[in-house]
GROMACS .gro file of C-alpha atoms in nm:
model
  436
    1UNK     CA    1  -8.940  13.834  -8.409
    2UNK     CA    2  -8.788  13.886  -8.780
    3UNK     CA    3  -8.814  14.184  -8.942
    4UNK     CA    4  -8.727  14.164  -9.339
    5UNK     CA    5  -8.597  14.463  -9.428
    6UNK     CA    6  -8.565  14.542  -9.789
    7UNK     CA    7  -8.653  14.924  -9.735
    8UNK     CA    8  -8.510  15.121 -10.036
    9UNK     CA    9  -8.445  14.781 -10.225
   10UNK     CA   10  -8.734  14.789 -10.440
   11UNK     CA   11  -8.994  15.101 -10.555
   12UNK     CA   12  -9.231  15.152 -10.260
   13UNK     CA   13  -9.513  14.983 -10.436
   14UNK     CA   14  -9.333  14.630 -10.557
   15UNK     CA   15  -9.226  14.642 -10.187
   16UNK     CA   16  -9.564  14.678 -10.003
   17UNK     CA   17  -9.706  14.416 -10.246
   18UNK     CA   18  -9.392  14.197 -10.222
   19UNK     CA   19  -9.488  14.175  -9.836
   20UNK     CA   20  -9.877  14.140  -9.891
   21UNK     CA   21  -9.751  13.818 -10.050
   22UNK     CA   22  -9.528  13.738  -9.776
   23UNK     CA   23  -9.785  13.759  -9.531
   24UNK     CA   24 -10.064  13.582  -9.697
   25UNK     CA   25  -9.843  13.314  -9.770
   26UNK     CA   26  -9.777  13.296  -9.393
   27UNK     CA   27 -10.058  13.345  -9.245
   28UNK     CA   28 -10.228  12.986  -9.237
   29UNK     CA   29  -9.886  12.928  -9.020
   30UNK     CA   30  -9.982  13.193  -8.816
   31UNK     CA   31 -10.324  13.083  -8.753
   32UNK     CA   32 -10.228  12.727  -8.684
   33UNK     CA   33 -10.029  12.866  -8.392
   34UNK     CA   34 -10.313  13.100  -8.254
   35UNK     CA   35 -10.556  12.903  -8.289
   36UNK     CA   36 -10.389  12.528  -8.200
   37UNK     CA   37 -10.660  12.317  -8.375
   38UNK     CA   38 -10.703  12.174  -8.695
   39UNK     CA   39 -10.765  12.362  -8.965
   40UNK     CA   40 -11.084  12.314  -9.158
   41UNK     CA   41 -10.876  12.317  -9.527
   42UNK     CA   42 -10.500  12.117  -9.527
   43UNK     CA   43 -10.222  12.344  -9.550
   44UNK     CA   44 -10.011  12.248  -9.895
   45UNK     CA   45  -9.672  12.083  -9.851
   46UNK     CA   46  -9.455  12.409  -9.906
   47UNK     CA   47  -9.593  12.619  -9.612
   48UNK     CA   48  -9.544  12.302  -9.409
   49UNK     CA   49  -9.205  12.245  -9.438
   50UNK     CA   50  -9.186  12.606  -9.372
   51UNK     CA   51  -9.351  12.586  -9.082
   52UNK     CA   52  -9.112  12.232  -8.964
   53UNK     CA   53  -8.856  12.428  -9.070
   54UNK     CA   54  -8.881  12.741  -8.837
   55UNK     CA   55  -8.981  12.541  -8.549
   56UNK     CA   56  -8.661  12.295  -8.582
   57UNK     CA   57  -8.436  12.642  -8.608
   58UNK     CA   58  -8.514  12.689  -8.230
   59UNK     CA   59  -8.348  12.366  -8.113
   60UNK     CA   60  -8.004  12.379  -7.938
   61UNK     CA   61  -7.860  12.176  -8.226
   62UNK     CA   62  -7.931  12.464  -8.427
   63UNK     CA   63  -7.751  12.726  -8.237
   64UNK     CA   64  -7.476  12.836  -8.454
   65UNK     CA   65  -7.302  12.990  -8.132
   66UNK     CA   66  -7.360  12.665  -7.884
   67UNK     CA   67  -7.103  12.466  -7.741
   68UNK     CA   68  -7.184  12.127  -7.760
   69UNK     CA   69  -7.014  11.886  -7.504
   70UNK     CA   70  -7.295  11.663  -7.396
   71UNK     CA   71  -7.364  11.272  -7.475
   72UNK     CA   72  -7.684  11.385  -7.676
   73UNK     CA   73  -7.635  11.696  -7.895
   74UNK     CA   74  -7.852  11.614  -8.195
   75UNK     CA   75  -7.500  11.505  -8.345
   76UNK     CA   76  -7.612  11.349  -8.750
   77UNK     CA   77  -7.318  11.211  -9.042
   78UNK     CA   78  -7.610  11.249  -9.272
   79UNK     CA   79  -7.846  11.556  -9.404
   80UNK     CA   80  -8.046  11.282  -9.510
   81UNK     CA   81  -8.110  11.177  -9.129
   82UNK     CA   82  -8.187  11.542  -9.042
   83UNK     CA   83  -8.453  11.547  -9.337
   84UNK     CA   84  -8.619  11.215  -9.190
   85UNK     CA   85  -8.665  11.385  -8.865
   86UNK     CA   86  -8.772  11.694  -9.016
   87UNK     CA   87  -8.470  11.866  -8.838
   88UNK     CA   88  -8.632  11.785  -8.461
   89UNK     CA   89  -8.281  11.583  -8.425
   90UNK     CA   90  -8.312  11.618  -7.976
   91UNK     CA   91  -8.614  11.416  -8.045
   92UNK     CA   92  -8.887  11.489  -7.784
   93UNK     CA   93  -9.015  11.423  -7.431
   94UNK     CA   94  -8.760  11.415  -7.130
   95UNK     CA   95  -8.631  11.096  -6.960
   96UNK     CA   96  -8.899  11.105  -6.665
   97UNK     CA   97  -9.226  11.229  -6.890
   98UNK     CA   98  -9.299  11.213  -7.260
   99UNK     CA   99  -9.472  11.531  -7.271
  100UNK     CA  100  -9.247  11.757  -7.060
  101UNK     CA  101  -9.081  12.024  -7.278
  102UNK     CA  102  -8.691  11.939  -7.357
  103UNK     CA  103  -8.481  12.221  -7.249
  104UNK     CA  104  -8.239  12.152  -7.574
  105UNK     CA  105  -8.549  12.127  -7.792
  106UNK     CA  106  -8.784  12.414  -7.771
  107UNK     CA  107  -8.894  12.421  -8.106
  108UNK     CA  108  -8.974  12.029  -8.166
  109UNK     CA  109  -9.116  12.079  -7.788
  110UNK     CA  110  -9.382  12.322  -7.924
  111UNK     CA  111  -9.408  12.078  -8.240
  112UNK     CA  112  -9.509  11.786  -8.019
  113UNK     CA  113  -9.775  12.011  -7.760
  114UNK     CA  114  -9.886  12.172  -8.106
  115UNK     CA  115  -9.966  11.834  -8.191
  116UNK     CA  116 -10.174  11.765  -7.917
  117UNK     CA  117 -10.352  12.035  -7.934
  118UNK     CA  118 -10.444  12.013  -8.268
  119UNK     CA  119 -10.528  11.618  -8.239
  120UNK     CA  120 -10.775  11.730  -7.925
  121UNK     CA  121 -10.954  11.945  -8.160
  122UNK     CA  122 -10.956  11.703  -8.426
  123UNK     CA  123 -11.109  11.426  -8.247
  124UNK     CA  124 -11.353  11.678  -8.062
  125UNK     CA  125 -11.464  11.750  -8.438
  126UNK     CA  126 -11.553  11.366  -8.517
  127UNK     CA  127 -11.767  11.363  -8.214
  128UNK     CA  128 -11.494  11.222  -7.960
  129UNK     CA  129 -11.467  11.519  -7.649
  130UNK     CA  130 -11.140  11.343  -7.511
  131UNK     CA  131 -10.806  11.445  -7.377
  132UNK     CA  132 -10.550  11.277  -7.629
  133UNK     CA  133 -10.144  11.210  -7.671
  134UNK     CA  134  -9.941  11.145  -7.960
  135UNK     CA  135  -9.727  10.854  -7.911
  136UNK     CA  136  -9.397  10.762  -8.114
  137UNK     CA  137  -9.472  10.416  -8.102
  138UNK     CA  138  -9.723  10.237  -8.301
  139UNK     CA  139 -10.017  10.026  -8.143
  140UNK     CA  140  -9.906   9.727  -7.951
  141UNK     CA  141  -9.638   9.938  -7.741
  142UNK     CA  142  -9.903  10.223  -7.684
  143UNK     CA  143 -10.128   9.954  -7.531
  144UNK     CA  144  -9.855   9.853  -7.316
  145UNK     CA  145  -9.814  10.169  -7.234
  146UNK     CA  146 -10.169  10.207  -7.114
  147UNK     CA  147 -10.109   9.886  -6.931
  148UNK     CA  148  -9.854  10.003  -6.752
  149UNK     CA  149 -10.003  10.289  -6.607
  150UNK     CA  150 -10.239  10.091  -6.518
  151UNK     CA  151 -10.010   9.877  -6.300
  152UNK     CA  152  -9.839  10.179  -6.166
  153UNK     CA  153 -10.158  10.362  -6.085
  154UNK     CA  154 -10.376  10.118  -6.040
  155UNK     CA  155 -10.181   9.814  -5.906
  156UNK     CA  156 -10.301   9.623  -6.188
  157UNK     CA  157 -10.162   9.264  -6.199
  158UNK     CA  158 -10.379   9.085  -6.419
  159UNK     CA  159 -10.524   9.187  -6.793
  160UNK     CA  160 -10.840   9.003  -6.850
  161UNK     CA  161 -10.854   8.983  -7.204
  162UNK     CA  162 -11.144   8.910  -7.403
  163UNK     CA  163 -10.958   8.683  -7.638
  164UNK     CA  164 -10.910   8.841  -8.049
  165UNK     CA  165 -10.629   8.703  -8.220
  166UNK     CA  166 -10.422   8.978  -8.249
  167UNK     CA  167 -10.073   8.918  -8.135
  168UNK     CA  168  -9.946   9.289  -8.044
  169UNK     CA  169 -10.186   9.299  -7.747
  170UNK     CA  170 -10.118   8.973  -7.594
  171UNK     CA  171  -9.759   9.081  -7.628
  172UNK     CA  172  -9.824   9.386  -7.456
  173UNK     CA  173  -9.951   9.255  -7.156
  174UNK     CA  174  -9.673   9.043  -7.106
  175UNK     CA  175  -9.427   9.280  -7.221
  176UNK     CA  176  -9.577   9.554  -6.943
  177UNK     CA  177  -9.506   9.333  -6.678
  178UNK     CA  178  -9.915   9.183  -6.635
  179UNK     CA  179 -10.036   8.831  -6.600
  180UNK     CA  180 -10.305   8.743  -6.859
  181UNK     CA  181 -10.644   8.592  -6.816
  182UNK     CA  182 -10.816   8.503  -7.178
  183UNK     CA  183 -11.164   8.530  -7.159
  184UNK     CA  184 -11.301   8.268  -7.444
  185UNK     CA  185 -11.504   8.352  -7.754
  186UNK     CA  186 -11.839   8.163  -7.872
  187UNK     CA  187 -11.968   8.154  -8.211
  188UNK     CA  188 -12.341   8.342  -8.234
  189UNK     CA  189 -12.397   8.230  -8.615
  190UNK     CA  190 -12.137   8.367  -8.810
  191UNK     CA  191 -12.006   8.609  -8.536
  192UNK     CA  192 -11.731   8.526  -8.279
  193UNK     CA  193 -11.780   8.711  -7.968
  194UNK     CA  194 -11.691   8.687  -7.622
  195UNK     CA  195 -11.983   8.677  -7.356
  196UNK     CA  196 -11.986   8.997  -7.176
  197UNK     CA  197 -12.107   8.759  -6.830
  198UNK     CA  198 -11.774   8.553  -6.875
  199UNK     CA  199 -11.583   8.909  -6.856
  200UNK     CA  200 -11.764   8.966  -6.505
  201UNK     CA  201 -11.693   8.643  -6.413
  202UNK     CA  202 -11.345   8.645  -6.480
  203UNK     CA  203 -11.313   8.967  -6.300
  204UNK     CA  204 -11.487   8.827  -5.982
  205UNK     CA  205 -11.252   8.504  -5.996
  206UNK     CA  206 -10.937   8.745  -5.977
  207UNK     CA  207 -11.077   8.978  -5.716
  208UNK     CA  208 -11.162   8.672  -5.494
  209UNK     CA  209 -10.828   8.540  -5.555
  210UNK     CA  210 -10.663   8.878  -5.430
  211UNK     CA  211 -10.555   9.044  -5.781
  212UNK     CA  212 -10.612   9.377  -5.906
  213UNK     CA  213 -10.724   9.277  -6.280
  214UNK     CA  214 -10.777   9.560  -6.532
  215UNK     CA  215 -10.946   9.447  -6.879
  216UNK     CA  216 -10.797   9.504  -7.233
  217UNK     CA  217 -11.129   9.452  -7.441
  218UNK     CA  218 -11.136   9.480  -7.841
  219UNK     CA  219 -11.340   9.734  -8.059
  220UNK     CA  220 -11.226   9.686  -8.390
  221UNK     CA  221 -11.084   9.331  -8.531
  222UNK     CA  222 -11.111   9.125  -8.837
  223UNK     CA  223 -11.436   8.922  -8.938
  224UNK     CA  224 -11.591   8.698  -8.802
  225UNK     CA  225 -11.464   8.878  -8.465
  226UNK     CA  226 -11.690   9.117  -8.366
  227UNK     CA  227 -11.608   9.415  -8.200
  228UNK     CA  228 -11.665   9.374  -7.783
  229UNK     CA  229 -11.992   9.509  -7.578
  230UNK     CA  230 -11.726   9.813  -7.492
  231UNK     CA  231 -12.000   9.939  -7.347
  232UNK     CA  232 -12.111   9.721  -7.098
  233UNK     CA  233 -11.755   9.596  -7.025
  234UNK     CA  234 -11.726  10.010  -6.958
  235UNK     CA  235 -12.043   9.947  -6.705
  236UNK     CA  236 -11.929   9.674  -6.504
  237UNK     CA  237 -11.552   9.747  -6.487
  238UNK     CA  238 -11.751  10.121  -6.295
  239UNK     CA  239 -11.891   9.858  -6.091
  240UNK     CA  240 -11.586   9.675  -5.954
  241UNK     CA  241 -11.350   9.985  -5.988
  242UNK     CA  242 -11.092   9.848  -6.200
  243UNK     CA  243 -10.909   9.983  -6.509
  244UNK     CA  244 -11.054   9.941  -6.883
  245UNK     CA  245 -10.820   9.994  -7.183
  246UNK     CA  246 -10.952   9.958  -7.557
  247UNK     CA  247 -10.756   9.855  -7.830
  248UNK     CA  248 -10.952  10.062  -8.112
  249UNK     CA  249 -10.680  10.046  -8.362
  250UNK     CA  250 -10.907  10.188  -8.663
  251UNK     CA  251 -11.155  10.364  -8.435
  252UNK     CA  252 -11.165  10.699  -8.562
  253UNK     CA  253 -11.232  10.658  -8.928
  254UNK     CA  254 -11.625  10.559  -8.882
  255UNK     CA  255 -11.886  10.682  -8.711
  256UNK     CA  256 -11.980  10.274  -8.612
  257UNK     CA  257 -11.646  10.254  -8.395
  258UNK     CA  258 -11.734  10.673  -8.294
  259UNK     CA  259 -12.044  10.614  -8.140
  260UNK     CA  260 -11.970  10.289  -7.975
  261UNK     CA  261 -11.709  10.491  -7.793
  262UNK     CA  262 -11.934  10.757  -7.653
  263UNK     CA  263 -12.171  10.506  -7.536
  264UNK     CA  264 -11.876  10.337  -7.323
  265UNK     CA  265 -11.718  10.700  -7.230
  266UNK     CA  266 -12.025  10.729  -6.974
  267UNK     CA  267 -11.857  10.482  -6.764
  268UNK     CA  268 -11.556  10.315  -6.723
  269UNK     CA  269 -11.264  10.383  -6.999
  270UNK     CA  270 -10.934  10.492  -6.873
  271UNK     CA  271 -10.800  10.492  -7.226
  272UNK     CA  272 -10.851  10.413  -7.598
  273UNK     CA  273 -10.548  10.326  -7.801
  274UNK     CA  274 -10.563  10.399  -8.207
  275UNK     CA  275 -10.318  10.421  -8.455
  276UNK     CA  276 -10.164  10.700  -8.680
  277UNK     CA  277 -10.129  10.507  -9.000
  278UNK     CA  278 -10.472  10.338  -8.997
  279UNK     CA  279 -10.661  10.657  -8.906
  280UNK     CA  280 -10.467  10.935  -9.015
  281UNK     CA  281 -10.268  10.775  -9.350
  282UNK     CA  282  -9.885  10.833  -9.153
  283UNK     CA  283  -9.633  10.600  -9.182
  284UNK     CA  284  -9.606  10.298  -8.914
  285UNK     CA  285  -9.499  10.421  -8.614
  286UNK     CA  286  -9.743  10.606  -8.412
  287UNK     CA  287 -10.041  10.544  -8.173
  288UNK     CA  288 -10.280  10.802  -8.052
  289UNK     CA  289 -10.429  10.752  -7.728
  290UNK     CA  290 -10.713  10.943  -7.569
  291UNK     CA  291 -10.954  10.969  -7.291
  292UNK     CA  292 -11.182  11.137  -7.043
  293UNK     CA  293 -10.955  11.083  -6.787
  294UNK     CA  294 -10.642  11.384  -6.838
  295UNK     CA  295 -10.463  11.239  -6.539
  296UNK     CA  296 -10.443  10.896  -6.650
  297UNK     CA  297 -10.308  11.042  -6.983
  298UNK     CA  298 -10.019  11.181  -6.787
  299UNK     CA  299  -9.978  10.835  -6.653
  300UNK     CA  300  -9.928  10.670  -6.971
  301UNK     CA  301  -9.683  10.962  -7.054
  302UNK     CA  302  -9.465  10.882  -6.724
  303UNK     CA  303  -9.507  10.517  -6.833
  304UNK     CA  304  -9.238  10.633  -7.166
  305UNK     CA  305  -8.851  10.543  -7.079
  306UNK     CA  306  -8.633  10.793  -7.204
  307UNK     CA  307  -8.684  11.053  -7.480
  308UNK     CA  308  -8.821  10.948  -7.846
  309UNK     CA  309  -8.801  11.019  -8.197
  310UNK     CA  310  -8.948  11.278  -8.309
  311UNK     CA  311  -9.056  11.165  -8.668
  312UNK     CA  312  -9.391  10.990  -8.576
  313UNK     CA  313  -9.502  11.263  -8.415
  314UNK     CA  314  -9.400  11.481  -8.690
  315UNK     CA  315  -9.599  11.260  -8.904
  316UNK     CA  316  -9.895  11.285  -8.724
  317UNK     CA  317  -9.893  11.654  -8.715
  318UNK     CA  318  -9.841  11.685  -9.118
  319UNK     CA  319 -10.116  11.460  -9.190
  320UNK     CA  320 -10.371  11.705  -9.034
  321UNK     CA  321 -10.210  12.014  -9.125
  322UNK     CA  322 -10.249  11.821  -9.468
  323UNK     CA  323 -10.569  11.694  -9.490
  324UNK     CA  324 -10.722  11.934  -9.273
  325UNK     CA  325 -11.080  11.864  -9.088
  326UNK     CA  326 -11.299  11.886  -9.428
  327UNK     CA  327 -11.060  11.637  -9.637
  328UNK     CA  328 -11.061  11.409  -9.342
  329UNK     CA  329 -11.451  11.414  -9.349
  330UNK     CA  330 -11.463  11.372  -9.721
  331UNK     CA  331 -11.226  11.050  -9.678
  332UNK     CA  332 -11.481  10.909  -9.395
  333UNK     CA  333 -11.792  10.940  -9.656
  334UNK     CA  334 -11.594  10.748  -9.922
  335UNK     CA  335 -11.487  10.502  -9.643
  336UNK     CA  336 -11.850  10.407  -9.614
  337UNK     CA  337 -11.930  10.437  -9.999
  338UNK     CA  338 -11.616  10.222 -10.015
  339UNK     CA  339 -11.750   9.996  -9.783
  340UNK     CA  340 -12.078   9.950  -9.976
  341UNK     CA  341 -11.905   9.908 -10.285
  342UNK     CA  342 -11.755   9.617 -10.155
  343UNK     CA  343 -12.033   9.460 -10.002
  344UNK     CA  344 -12.225   9.440 -10.300
  345UNK     CA  345 -11.951   9.293 -10.560
  346UNK     CA  346 -11.869   9.031 -10.268
  347UNK     CA  347 -12.235   8.939 -10.266
  348UNK     CA  348 -12.228   8.917 -10.633
  349UNK     CA  349 -11.944   8.725 -10.623
  350UNK     CA  350 -12.072   8.477 -10.371
  351UNK     CA  351 -12.379   8.430 -10.524
  352UNK     CA  352 -12.270   8.293 -10.857
  353UNK     CA  353 -11.958   8.071 -10.710
  354UNK     CA  354 -12.198   7.895 -10.414
  355UNK     CA  355 -12.033   8.107 -10.127
  356UNK     CA  356 -12.174   8.350  -9.890
  357UNK     CA  357 -12.093   8.700  -9.717
  358UNK     CA  358 -12.022   8.645  -9.369
  359UNK     CA  359 -12.275   8.813  -9.129
  360UNK     CA  360 -12.063   9.049  -8.947
  361UNK     CA  361 -12.095   9.381  -8.755
  362UNK     CA  362 -11.812   9.568  -8.905
  363UNK     CA  363 -11.826   9.907  -9.134
  364UNK     CA  364 -11.457   9.818  -9.286
  365UNK     CA  365 -11.406   9.466  -9.359
  366UNK     CA  366 -11.615   9.181  -9.447
  367UNK     CA  367 -11.533   8.813  -9.468
  368UNK     CA  368 -11.637   8.581  -9.763
  369UNK     CA  369 -11.674   8.211  -9.761
  370UNK     CA  370 -11.441   7.975 -10.028
  371UNK     CA  371 -11.464   7.633 -10.105
  372UNK     CA  372 -11.105   7.605 -10.199
  373UNK     CA  373 -10.736   7.630  -9.968
  374UNK     CA  374 -10.785   8.032  -9.813
  375UNK     CA  375 -10.462   8.071  -9.743
  376UNK     CA  376 -10.351   7.959 -10.093
  377UNK     CA  377 -10.639   8.215 -10.250
  378UNK     CA  378 -10.485   8.491 -10.052
  379UNK     CA  379 -10.131   8.387 -10.161
  380UNK     CA  380 -10.247   8.394 -10.479
  381UNK     CA  381 -10.398   8.748 -10.486
  382UNK     CA  382 -10.073   8.869 -10.313
  383UNK     CA  383  -9.857   8.707 -10.637
  384UNK     CA  384 -10.140   8.926 -10.839
  385UNK     CA  385 -10.047   9.251 -10.657
  386UNK     CA  386 -10.308   9.252 -10.416
  387UNK     CA  387 -10.239   9.347 -10.078
  388UNK     CA  388 -10.427   9.322  -9.755
  389UNK     CA  389 -10.684   8.977  -9.786
  390UNK     CA  390 -10.633   8.724  -9.537
  391UNK     CA  391 -10.733   8.359  -9.577
  392UNK     CA  392 -10.859   8.134  -9.288
  393UNK     CA  393 -10.908   7.785  -9.253
  394UNK     CA  394 -11.195   7.702  -9.060
  395UNK     CA  395 -10.949   7.470  -8.841
  396UNK     CA  396 -10.735   7.786  -8.782
  397UNK     CA  397 -10.812   7.820  -8.376
  398UNK     CA  398 -10.555   8.143  -8.369
  399UNK     CA  399 -10.713   8.296  -8.678
  400UNK     CA  400 -11.057   8.240  -8.572
  401UNK     CA  401 -11.007   8.317  -8.211
  402UNK     CA  402 -11.244   8.056  -8.148
  403UNK     CA  403 -11.171   7.721  -7.966
  404UNK     CA  404 -11.346   7.481  -8.196
  405UNK     CA  405 -11.392   7.463  -8.592
  406UNK     CA  406 -11.549   7.739  -8.752
  407UNK     CA  407 -11.802   7.683  -8.989
  408UNK     CA  408 -11.648   7.760  -9.300
  409UNK     CA  409 -11.282   7.898  -9.481
  410UNK     CA  410 -11.304   8.221  -9.601
  411UNK     CA  411 -11.094   8.514  -9.693
  412UNK     CA  412 -11.131   8.887  -9.557
  413UNK     CA  413 -11.125   9.210  -9.753
  414UNK     CA  414 -11.093   9.578  -9.657
  415UNK     CA  415 -11.233   9.923  -9.731
  416UNK     CA  416 -11.044  10.096  -9.497
  417UNK     CA  417 -11.011  10.464  -9.506
  418UNK     CA  418 -10.797  10.631  -9.804
  419UNK     CA  419 -10.918  10.297 -10.035
  420UNK     CA  420 -11.000  10.406 -10.396
  421UNK     CA  421 -11.303  10.230 -10.556
  422UNK     CA  422 -11.113  10.141 -10.855
  423UNK     CA  423 -10.916   9.914 -10.642
  424UNK     CA  424 -11.166   9.759 -10.465
  425UNK     CA  425 -11.313   9.691 -10.808
  426UNK     CA  426 -10.976   9.535 -10.950
  427UNK     CA  427 -10.939   9.361 -10.625
  428UNK     CA  428 -11.302   9.138 -10.645
  429UNK     CA  429 -11.211   9.062 -11.020
  430UNK     CA  430 -10.900   8.927 -10.935
  431UNK     CA  431 -11.046   8.700 -10.643
  432UNK     CA  432 -11.330   8.604 -10.883
  433UNK     CA  433 -11.027   8.467 -11.112
  434UNK     CA  434 -10.878   8.274 -10.858
  435UNK     CA  435 -11.157   8.090 -10.665
  436UNK     CA  436 -11.353   8.033 -10.997
   0.00000   0.00000   0.00000
């Protein structure tokens, strides 16, 4: 396609050597396009920039001979704007379908298709043999797209929600135009969770009332709320033939959640939604929707209104190309080690301060009881430049996902993917200073 003609400009041995170096530098980019899978080892930033630049030069706003008279022509007022979207000023998708190629954006269309191919291979390498699409909106809006698809494809009009105190999925139900039926949580020693039998009862009541329910379950959440039993929920949804959407915001980064998903996928799971920033270390703004049901994913794509900004898609592609599979697997391993370190440090602190670490099944987060106001403790940590901890009062019904008082005031701390052990050590040390 591009012939670098430097014949006669250099001695032949220098010319051959230069072309050899150039070919080797471009070989990784060529292999990405040929194989369309996540590379084992990540690419350096300069190669990724070259790759994105080459693709963006295919879009019509880069055509030096184009006569651009439409209302959407990728016109920009500043070069900064072009840099922010990595050159893909036309965005991705079409008004009728998010994943359709866009005539004015051949390069962006290739970039988006490639992102989805690499995302599928990435998930497969983690043990999730699924179809997937990258969405240009964060978790809550991605859930809303899935609920809209359930409404369109299966006439769902009620979302049965095993209650988790998270505003995004609650708003997503309303945004998608469904009525919500909450299924209340119960207390099991330290853990707060929802009884599967109560979920089935809610399904029966809605069906008896001639409604078409779907279930929006929660896989990942903060202590003391434990994961929903998504395998049993999937069995029930299979039995009653109703859609099942799973909120797995940070499910990709740990095998604990991946194993749960694989068990659920044997039954009825229409889609799982995960966050790009929580799993792929991107800026906030992108979602990952995946499923065994390719047809349902297409329906999710159909539900997106209009074109979309390319930036959230680009950031996912950049993360996968930059990290590569091997580095991501190493980060997963370090995350488990960091979680173990956090657990040990919090247990030591609990013993010294007459508190306890909550006994909750969660591979990312831990909760420690505190004797004073946990909201004030979290505020003090924030002022000490520790971001992330959540302080919850025992009387906070929303925070505890529980109708009655929770037995303890507590602070939640996390050891998510990408965290550094030295930061965990400092965070627990400063927690010790503010609760002592």
